[in-house]
Coordinates of C-alpha atoms in Angstrom, one line a residue:
X21 CA 14.8 12.6 -43.1
X22 CA 16.0 12.7 -39.5
X23 CA 13.7 10.8 -37.2
X24 CA 12.3 12.9 -34.3
X25 CA 13.4 11.9 -30.7
X26 CA 11.1 9.6 -28.9
X27 CA 9.7 12.3 -26.5
X28 CA 9.2 14.7 -29.5
X29 CA 7.3 11.9 -31.4
X30 CA 5.0 11.6 -28.3
X31 CA 4.3 15.3 -27.9
X32 CA 3.6 15.9 -31.6
X33 CA 1.4 12.8 -32.0
X34 CA -1.8 14.7 -31.3
X35 CA -2.8 18.4 -31.1
X36 CA -4.0 18.0 -27.5
X37 CA -0.6 16.7 -26.4
X38 CA 1.2 19.6 -28.1
X39 CA -1.2 21.9 -26.4
X40 CA -0.5 20.4 -23.0
X41 CA 3.2 20.8 -23.4
X42 CA 2.9 24.4 -24.6
X43 CA 0.5 25.3 -21.8
X44 CA 2.8 23.7 -19.2
X45 CA 5.7 25.7 -20.4
X46 CA 3.7 28.9 -20.5
X47 CA 2.8 28.2 -16.8
X48 CA 6.4 27.1 -16.0
X49 CA 5.3 23.6 -14.9
X50 CA 6.7 20.3 -16.0
X51 CA 5.1 18.9 -19.2
X52 CA 5.0 15.3 -18.1
X53 CA 3.5 16.1 -14.6
X54 CA 1.0 18.5 -16.2
X55 CA 0.0 15.7 -18.6
X56 CA -0.4 13.3 -15.6
X57 CA -2.8 15.8 -14.0
X58 CA -4.8 16.1 -17.2
X59 CA -5.0 12.4 -17.6
X60 CA -6.2 12.0 -14.0
X61 CA -8.8 14.7 -14.6
X62 CA -9.9 13.0 -17.8
X63 CA -10.6 9.7 -16.0
X64 CA -12.3 11.5 -13.1
X65 CA -14.6 13.2 -15.7
X66 CA -16.2 9.9 -16.8
X67 CA -18.8 8.1 -14.8
X68 CA -18.0 4.7 -13.2
X69 CA -20.1 2.7 -15.6
X70 CA -17.4 3.0 -18.2
X71 CA -14.9 0.2 -17.6
X72 CA -12.1 -1.9 -19.0
X73 CA -13.6 -5.2 -20.1
X74 CA -12.5 -8.5 -18.5
X75 CA -9.1 -9.6 -19.7
X76 CA -7.9 -11.3 -16.5
X77 CA -10.8 -11.9 -14.1
X78 CA -13.6 -9.4 -14.3
X79 CA -14.1 -5.9 -15.4
X80 CA -11.6 -3.3 -14.1
X81 CA -12.2 0.4 -13.3
X82 CA -10.5 3.2 -15.2
X83 CA -9.5 4.7 -11.8
X84 CA -6.0 6.1 -12.2
X85 CA -3.2 6.9 -9.7
X86 CA -0.5 9.4 -10.4
X87 CA 2.7 10.4 -8.5
X88 CA 4.1 13.9 -9.3
X89 CA 7.9 13.4 -8.6
X90 CA 10.1 16.2 -7.5
X91 CA 11.7 17.9 -4.5
X92 CA 9.6 20.0 -2.1
X93 CA 8.6 23.2 -3.8
X94 CA 9.6 21.8 -7.2
X95 CA 6.2 22.2 -8.8
X96 CA 3.4 19.8 -7.8
X97 CA 1.1 22.7 -7.1
X98 CA 2.1 24.4 -10.4
X99 CA 1.4 21.1 -12.3
X100 CA -2.0 20.7 -10.7
X101 CA -2.9 24.3 -11.5
X102 CA -1.6 24.1 -15.1
X103 CA -3.4 20.8 -15.6
X104 CA -6.6 22.1 -14.2
X105 CA -6.6 25.1 -16.6
X106 CA -5.0 23.5 -19.7
X107 CA -7.9 21.3 -20.7
X108 CA -11.6 21.7 -20.0
X109 CA -13.9 18.7 -20.1
X110 CA -17.5 19.1 -21.2
X111 CA -20.3 16.5 -21.6
X112 CA -22.1 15.7 -24.8
X113 CA -24.4 18.7 -24.3
X114 CA -21.3 21.0 -24.0
X115 CA -21.8 21.5 -20.2
X116 CA -18.7 21.9 -18.2
X117 CA -17.9 18.9 -16.1
X118 CA -17.2 19.9 -12.5
X119 CA -14.7 17.8 -10.5
X120 CA -14.8 17.4 -6.7
X121 CA -11.1 17.7 -5.6
X122 CA -10.7 16.3 -2.1
X123 CA -8.0 15.4 0.4
X124 CA -7.4 11.8 1.4
X125 CA -8.1 10.5 4.9
X126 CA -8.7 7.1 6.4
X127 CA -9.6 3.9 4.5
X128 CA -13.1 4.2 5.9
X129 CA -13.2 7.8 4.8
X130 CA -12.7 6.8 1.1
X131 CA -16.0 5.0 1.0
X132 CA -17.7 7.8 3.0
X133 CA -16.6 10.2 0.2
X134 CA -19.2 8.5 -2.1
X135 CA -21.7 7.3 0.5
X136 CA -21.9 9.5 3.5
X137 CA -23.3 8.2 6.8
X138 CA -27.0 8.0 6.7
X139 CA -27.3 7.2 3.0
X140 CA -30.2 4.7 2.5
X141 CA -29.5 1.2 1.3
X142 CA -31.5 1.7 -1.9
X143 CA -30.3 5.2 -2.6
X144 CA -27.6 5.8 -5.3
X145 CA -24.3 7.2 -4.3
X146 CA -24.6 11.0 -3.6
X147 CA -21.2 11.4 -5.2
X148 CA -19.9 9.2 -8.0
X149 CA -16.7 10.9 -9.1
X150 CA -13.8 12.4 -7.1
X151 CA -10.2 13.5 -7.6
X152 CA -8.1 12.9 -4.5
X153 CA -5.0 14.9 -4.0
X154 CA -2.2 14.4 -1.4
X155 CA 0.4 17.1 -1.4
X156 CA 3.2 15.0 0.2
X157 CA 3.8 11.3 0.0
X158 CA 4.8 11.2 3.7
X159 CA 1.2 12.2 4.5
X160 CA 0.0 9.2 2.6
X161 CA 2.4 6.8 4.3
X162 CA 1.6 8.3 7.8
X163 CA -2.1 7.7 7.2
X164 CA -1.3 4.2 6.0
X165 CA 0.9 3.4 9.0
X166 CA -1.5 4.4 11.8
X167 CA -2.4 1.5 14.1
X168 CA -5.3 -0.4 12.6
X169 CA -5.1 1.7 9.4
X170 CA -6.8 0.2 6.3
X171 CA -5.9 3.0 3.8
X172 CA -3.3 1.2 1.7
X173 CA -5.4 -1.9 1.3
X174 CA -8.5 0.2 0.4
X175 CA -6.4 2.2 -2.1
X176 CA -5.4 -1.1 -3.9
X177 CA -9.1 -2.0 -4.1
X178 CA -9.9 1.6 -5.2
X179 CA -7.6 1.3 -8.1
X180 CA -9.4 -1.8 -9.4
X181 CA -12.9 -0.5 -8.7
X182 CA -13.7 -3.2 -6.2
X183 CA -16.1 -3.1 -3.3
X184 CA -15.0 -0.6 -0.6
X185 CA -15.9 0.0 3.0
X186 CA -16.8 -2.1 6.0
X187 CA -20.1 -3.8 7.0
X188 CA -20.0 -2.9 10.7
X189 CA -22.6 -4.1 13.1
X190 CA -24.0 -0.6 13.6
X191 CA -25.9 0.8 10.6
X192 CA -24.7 4.2 11.5
X193 CA -21.1 3.2 10.9
X194 CA -21.7 0.8 8.0
X195 CA -20.1 2.1 4.8
X196 CA -20.2 -0.5 2.0
X197 CA -19.5 1.0 -1.5
X198 CA -20.4 -1.5 -4.2
X199 CA -17.9 -2.2 -7.0
X200 CA -17.9 0.0 -10.0
X201 CA -20.2 2.6 -8.6
X202 CA -17.5 5.2 -8.1
X203 CA -14.8 6.9 -10.1
X204 CA -11.6 8.0 -8.5
X205 CA -8.3 9.5 -9.6
X206 CA -5.5 10.0 -7.1
X207 CA -2.5 12.5 -7.3
X208 CA 0.3 12.3 -4.8
X209 CA 3.3 14.6 -4.5
X210 CA 6.4 12.4 -4.2
X211 CA 9.7 13.7 -2.9
X212 CA 12.2 11.0 -3.9
X213 CA 13.9 10.9 -0.5
X214 CA 10.6 10.3 1.2
X215 CA 9.1 7.7 -1.2
X216 CA 10.6 4.6 0.6
X217 CA 7.4 3.4 2.3
X218 CA 5.4 3.7 -1.0
X219 CA 8.0 1.9 -3.1
X220 CA 8.6 -0.7 -0.4
X221 CA 5.0 -1.8 -0.6
X222 CA 5.8 -3.5 -4.0
X223 CA 4.9 -6.9 -2.6
X224 CA 1.3 -5.6 -2.2
X225 CA 1.5 -4.1 -5.7
X226 CA 0.9 -0.5 -4.6
X227 CA 3.7 1.3 -6.5
X228 CA 2.9 -0.7 -9.7
X229 CA -0.5 1.0 -9.6
X230 CA 1.0 4.4 -9.9
X231 CA 2.2 6.4 -12.9
X232 CA 5.3 8.3 -11.8
X233 CA 6.1 11.5 -13.8
X234 CA 8.6 14.2 -12.9
X235 CA 7.6 17.8 -12.3
X236 CA 10.8 19.3 -13.8
X237 CA 11.5 20.3 -17.4
X238 CA 15.2 20.1 -18.5
X239 CA 14.3 21.6 -21.9
X240 CA 12.3 24.6 -20.5
X241 CA 12.7 27.7 -22.8
X242 CA 14.4 30.8 -21.4
X243 CA 11.3 32.8 -22.1
X244 CA 7.8 31.2 -21.5
X245 CA 5.5 31.1 -24.5
X246 CA 2.2 32.8 -24.3
X247 CA -0.5 30.6 -22.7
X248 CA -3.0 29.2 -25.2
X249 CA -6.7 29.2 -24.5
X250 CA -7.9 26.0 -22.7
X251 CA -8.3 23.0 -24.9
X252 CA -11.9 21.8 -24.8
X253 CA -12.6 18.1 -24.9
X254 CA -16.2 17.0 -25.5
X255 CA -17.0 13.6 -24.0
X256 CA -19.2 11.3 -25.9
X257 CA -22.6 10.1 -24.7
X258 CA -21.7 7.0 -22.7
X259 CA -25.2 6.1 -21.5
X260 CA -26.1 4.9 -18.0
X261 CA -25.6 1.2 -18.4
X262 CA -22.3 -0.7 -18.1
X263 CA -19.9 0.2 -20.9
X264 CA -16.9 -2.0 -21.6
X265 CA -14.3 -0.2 -23.7
X266 CA -12.8 -2.0 -26.7
X267 CA -9.2 -3.1 -26.0
X268 CA -6.8 -3.3 -28.9
X269 CA -5.5 -6.8 -29.8
X270 CA -1.9 -5.8 -29.1
X271 CA -2.8 -5.0 -25.5
X272 CA -5.0 -8.0 -25.0
X273 CA -2.3 -10.4 -26.3
X274 CA 0.4 -8.9 -24.1
X275 CA -1.7 -9.2 -21.0
X276 CA -2.9 -12.7 -21.9
X277 CA 0.6 -14.0 -22.5
X278 CA 1.7 -12.6 -19.1
X279 CA -1.2 -14.2 -17.4
X280 CA -0.6 -17.6 -19.0
X281 CA 3.1 -17.5 -18.0
X282 CA 2.0 -16.9 -14.4
X283 CA -0.5 -19.8 -14.5
X284 CA 2.2 -22.1 -15.9
X285 CA 4.6 -21.2 -13.1
X286 CA 7.1 -19.6 -15.4
X287 CA 9.7 -17.2 -14.1
X288 CA 7.9 -13.9 -14.6
X289 CA 7.3 -11.0 -12.3
X290 CA 3.6 -11.1 -11.3
X291 CA 3.7 -7.4 -10.6
X292 CA 4.3 -6.7 -14.3
X293 CA 0.6 -7.4 -14.8
X294 CA -0.2 -4.3 -12.8
X295 CA 2.2 -2.3 -15.0
X296 CA 0.4 -3.5 -18.2
X297 CA -3.0 -2.8 -16.6
X298 CA -1.7 0.7 -15.7
X299 CA -0.6 1.2 -19.3
X300 CA -4.0 0.2 -20.5
X301 CA -5.6 2.7 -18.1
X302 CA -3.3 5.4 -19.5
X303 CA -4.4 4.4 -23.0
X304 CA -8.0 4.8 -21.9
X305 CA -7.2 8.2 -20.4
X306 CA -5.6 9.2 -23.8
X307 CA -8.8 7.9 -25.5
X308 CA -10.9 10.2 -23.3
X309 CA -8.6 13.1 -23.9
X310 CA -9.1 12.5 -27.6
X311 CA -12.9 12.5 -27.3
X312 CA -13.3 8.9 -28.7
X313 CA -14.9 5.7 -27.5
X314 CA -12.6 2.9 -28.7
X315 CA -9.0 2.4 -27.5
X316 CA -6.8 1.8 -30.5
X317 CA -3.2 0.8 -31.2
X318 CA -2.0 4.3 -31.1
X319 CA -3.5 4.9 -27.6
X320 CA -1.6 1.8 -26.4
X321 CA 1.6 2.9 -28.1
X322 CA 1.4 6.4 -26.7
X323 CA 0.6 5.0 -23.3
X324 CA 3.8 2.9 -23.6
X325 CA 5.8 6.2 -23.9
X326 CA 4.1 7.4 -20.7
X327 CA 4.9 4.2 -18.9
X328 CA 8.6 4.3 -20.0
X329 CA 8.8 7.8 -18.7
X330 CA 7.2 6.6 -15.5
X331 CA 9.8 3.8 -15.2
X332 CA 12.6 6.4 -15.6
X333 CA 11.1 8.6 -12.9
X334 CA 10.6 5.6 -10.6
X335 CA 14.2 4.4 -11.2
X336 CA 15.4 7.8 -10.2
X337 CA 13.5 7.5 -7.0
X338 CA 15.1 4.1 -6.3
X339 CA 18.6 5.5 -7.0
X340 CA 17.9 8.3 -4.5
X341 CA 16.7 5.9 -1.9
X342 CA 19.6 3.5 -2.5
X343 CA 22.1 6.4 -2.1
X344 CA 20.4 7.5 1.1
X345 CA 20.6 3.9 2.4
X346 CA 24.3 3.8 1.5
X347 CA 24.9 7.2 3.1
X348 CA 23.0 6.1 6.2
X349 CA 25.1 2.9 6.4
X350 CA 28.3 4.8 6.0
X351 CA 27.3 7.2 8.7
X352 CA 26.4 4.3 11.0
X353 CA 29.7 2.7 10.2
X354 CA 31.6 5.9 10.9
X355 CA 29.8 6.4 14.2
X356 CA 30.6 2.8 15.2
X357 CA 34.2 3.3 14.2
X358 CA 34.4 6.6 16.2
X359 CA 32.8 4.9 19.2
X360 CA 35.3 2.0 18.9
X361 CA 38.2 4.5 18.6
X362 CA 36.9 6.4 21.6
X363 CA 36.6 3.2 23.7
X364 CA 40.1 2.2 22.6
X365 CA 41.5 5.6 23.5
X366 CA 39.8 5.5 26.8
X367 CA 41.1 2.1 27.5
X368 CA 44.6 3.1 26.5
X369 CA 44.5 6.2 28.6
X370 CA 43.2 4.2 31.6
X371 CA 46.2 1.8 31.2
X372 CA 48.6 4.8 31.0
X373 CA 47.1 6.3 34.1
X374 CA 47.5 3.0 36.0
X375 CA 51.1 2.7 34.7
X376 CA 51.9 6.2 35.9
X377 CA 50.4 5.6 39.3
X378 CA 52.4 2.3 39.6
X379 CA 55.7 4.1 38.8
X380 CA 55.0 7.0 41.1
X381 CA 54.1 4.7 44.0
X382 CA 57.1 2.5 43.5
X383 CA 59.5 5.5 43.3
X384 CA 57.7 7.0 46.3
X385 CA 59.2 4.3 48.4
X386 CA 62.7 4.4 47.0
X387 CA 64.7 5.0 43.9
X388 CA 64.6 2.1 41.5
X389 CA 66.1 0.7 38.3
X390 CA 63.9 0.0 35.3
X391 CA 64.1 -3.7 36.2
X392 CA 62.8 -2.9 39.7
X393 CA 60.0 -0.8 38.3
X394 CA 59.0 -3.5 35.8
X395 CA 59.0 -6.2 38.4
X396 CA 56.7 -4.0 40.6
X397 CA 54.1 -3.5 37.8
X398 CA 51.2 -5.8 36.7
X399 CA 51.8 -7.6 33.4
X400 CA 49.2 -5.6 31.5
X401 CA 50.9 -2.3 32.5
X402 CA 54.5 -3.2 31.6
X403 CA 54.1 -2.3 28.0
X404 CA 53.5 1.4 29.0
X405 CA 56.6 1.6 31.3
X406 CA 59.0 3.2 28.9
X407 CA 56.5 5.8 27.7
X408 CA 55.4 6.6 31.3
X409 CA 59.1 7.1 32.3
X410 CA 59.6 9.4 29.3
X411 CA 56.6 11.5 30.2
X412 CA 57.6 11.8 33.8
X413 CA 61.1 12.8 32.9
X414 CA 59.7 15.4 30.4
X415 CA 57.5 16.8 33.2
X416 CA 60.5 17.0 35.6
X417 CA 58.9 14.6 38.0
X418 CA 61.5 12.0 37.6
X419 CA 65.2 12.1 36.9
X420 CA 67.4 9.2 35.7
X421 CA 71.1 8.8 36.6
X422 CA 73.1 5.8 35.6
X423 CA 70.0 3.7 35.1
X424 CA 68.4 4.7 38.4
X425 CA 65.2 6.6 38.6
X426 CA 64.4 9.1 41.4
X427 CA 61.3 11.2 42.2
X428 CA 62.0 14.9 42.4
X429 CA 59.9 18.1 42.8
X430 CA 56.5 17.9 44.3
X431 CA 56.5 14.1 44.1
X432 CA 59.6 13.7 46.2
X433 CA 58.9 12.6 49.7
X434 CA 55.2 12.1 48.9
X435 CA 53.4 9.1 50.5
X436 CA 53.1 6.9 47.4
X437 CA 52.2 3.6 49.0
X438 CA 51.3 1.4 46.1
X439 CA 47.7 0.2 45.6
X440 CA 47.2 -3.5 45.2
X441 CA 45.2 -3.1 42.0
X442 CA 47.8 -0.9 40.4
X443 CA 50.9 -2.9 40.9

């Protein structure tokens, strides 16, 4: 029997995944980007007490970052709308879980989202879960590049579930958000040509914290299928105390081996650890989407499909940025070449003008042979003598008879006393 393509094996692995693809195509949105929105909403539906257990260091939040990759107008909004309607999350009592969908502001504002100014020290966070949405990546980079901005550093901590905020001297502006007391998902619309600042923050580990999925659908059918009813996912009763999800051995071993290699100083990319952690977070999101409480090998394997698709999308962005860099370099080189040609032409024309002036001034005193004209010219002008004489003869300003040159027409009889700097 013929084996299904890799992507098809992913989409047919679970009914909810088939549903998401069908719903996306019914709404004319990209299946992968719609899936990313659903995964982000799945994570944002769970309270922050549910965490990934310590594998390297301490416990890590499920908080998930997603990049919806495509040109402007290609479908980020469609993907968010389809993802919002495709799957409905309900709690263990079958009550619909509402999500606060918010824009992203300053680094300080992230903590304020959960603990507004005036919240008492002993009070719980008024908000514990949020889904942040940024329509365009250049908005995110502009916020991160403001003078004194703390956003990118805060986002890296947000991804891990670490303590956020700043303990300012004034209580009115103090905004400390304890670790693992908040849940966050972040969706960013990424135009490949504008993604440079995000990808160039690789040393800080920012892009490795994102799942990149495209908003297009090369296999979209000519006619959209009818939209199915929303898929209802009922979340288990997690309880209010800390909950560390069970991590499959295959994931634990992979992450542990990578960490040991780093500790031993072996030649490994330390940022790969973020990629594996992101894969584990995707596996947890798939677990939530399946209404279960234990991450298994299939969750890890399916998350690997998502990460490979993410790597392809990110590689496409890198190719776009590299081509833009090459095009910019070519354009700069062409400009420099044009400038050099212009300067050369100007210099050559200046020499020709000086040579013309020298010939006219010498012939203005008396007729002269070529040897006389050459002797009367500066060394740097002598190379233009023959072309200057040819031009003047063509114009009818000079005639040559038996090797002697004479001014005629309007130049004849003109006071052409030579200038010292021309001869």
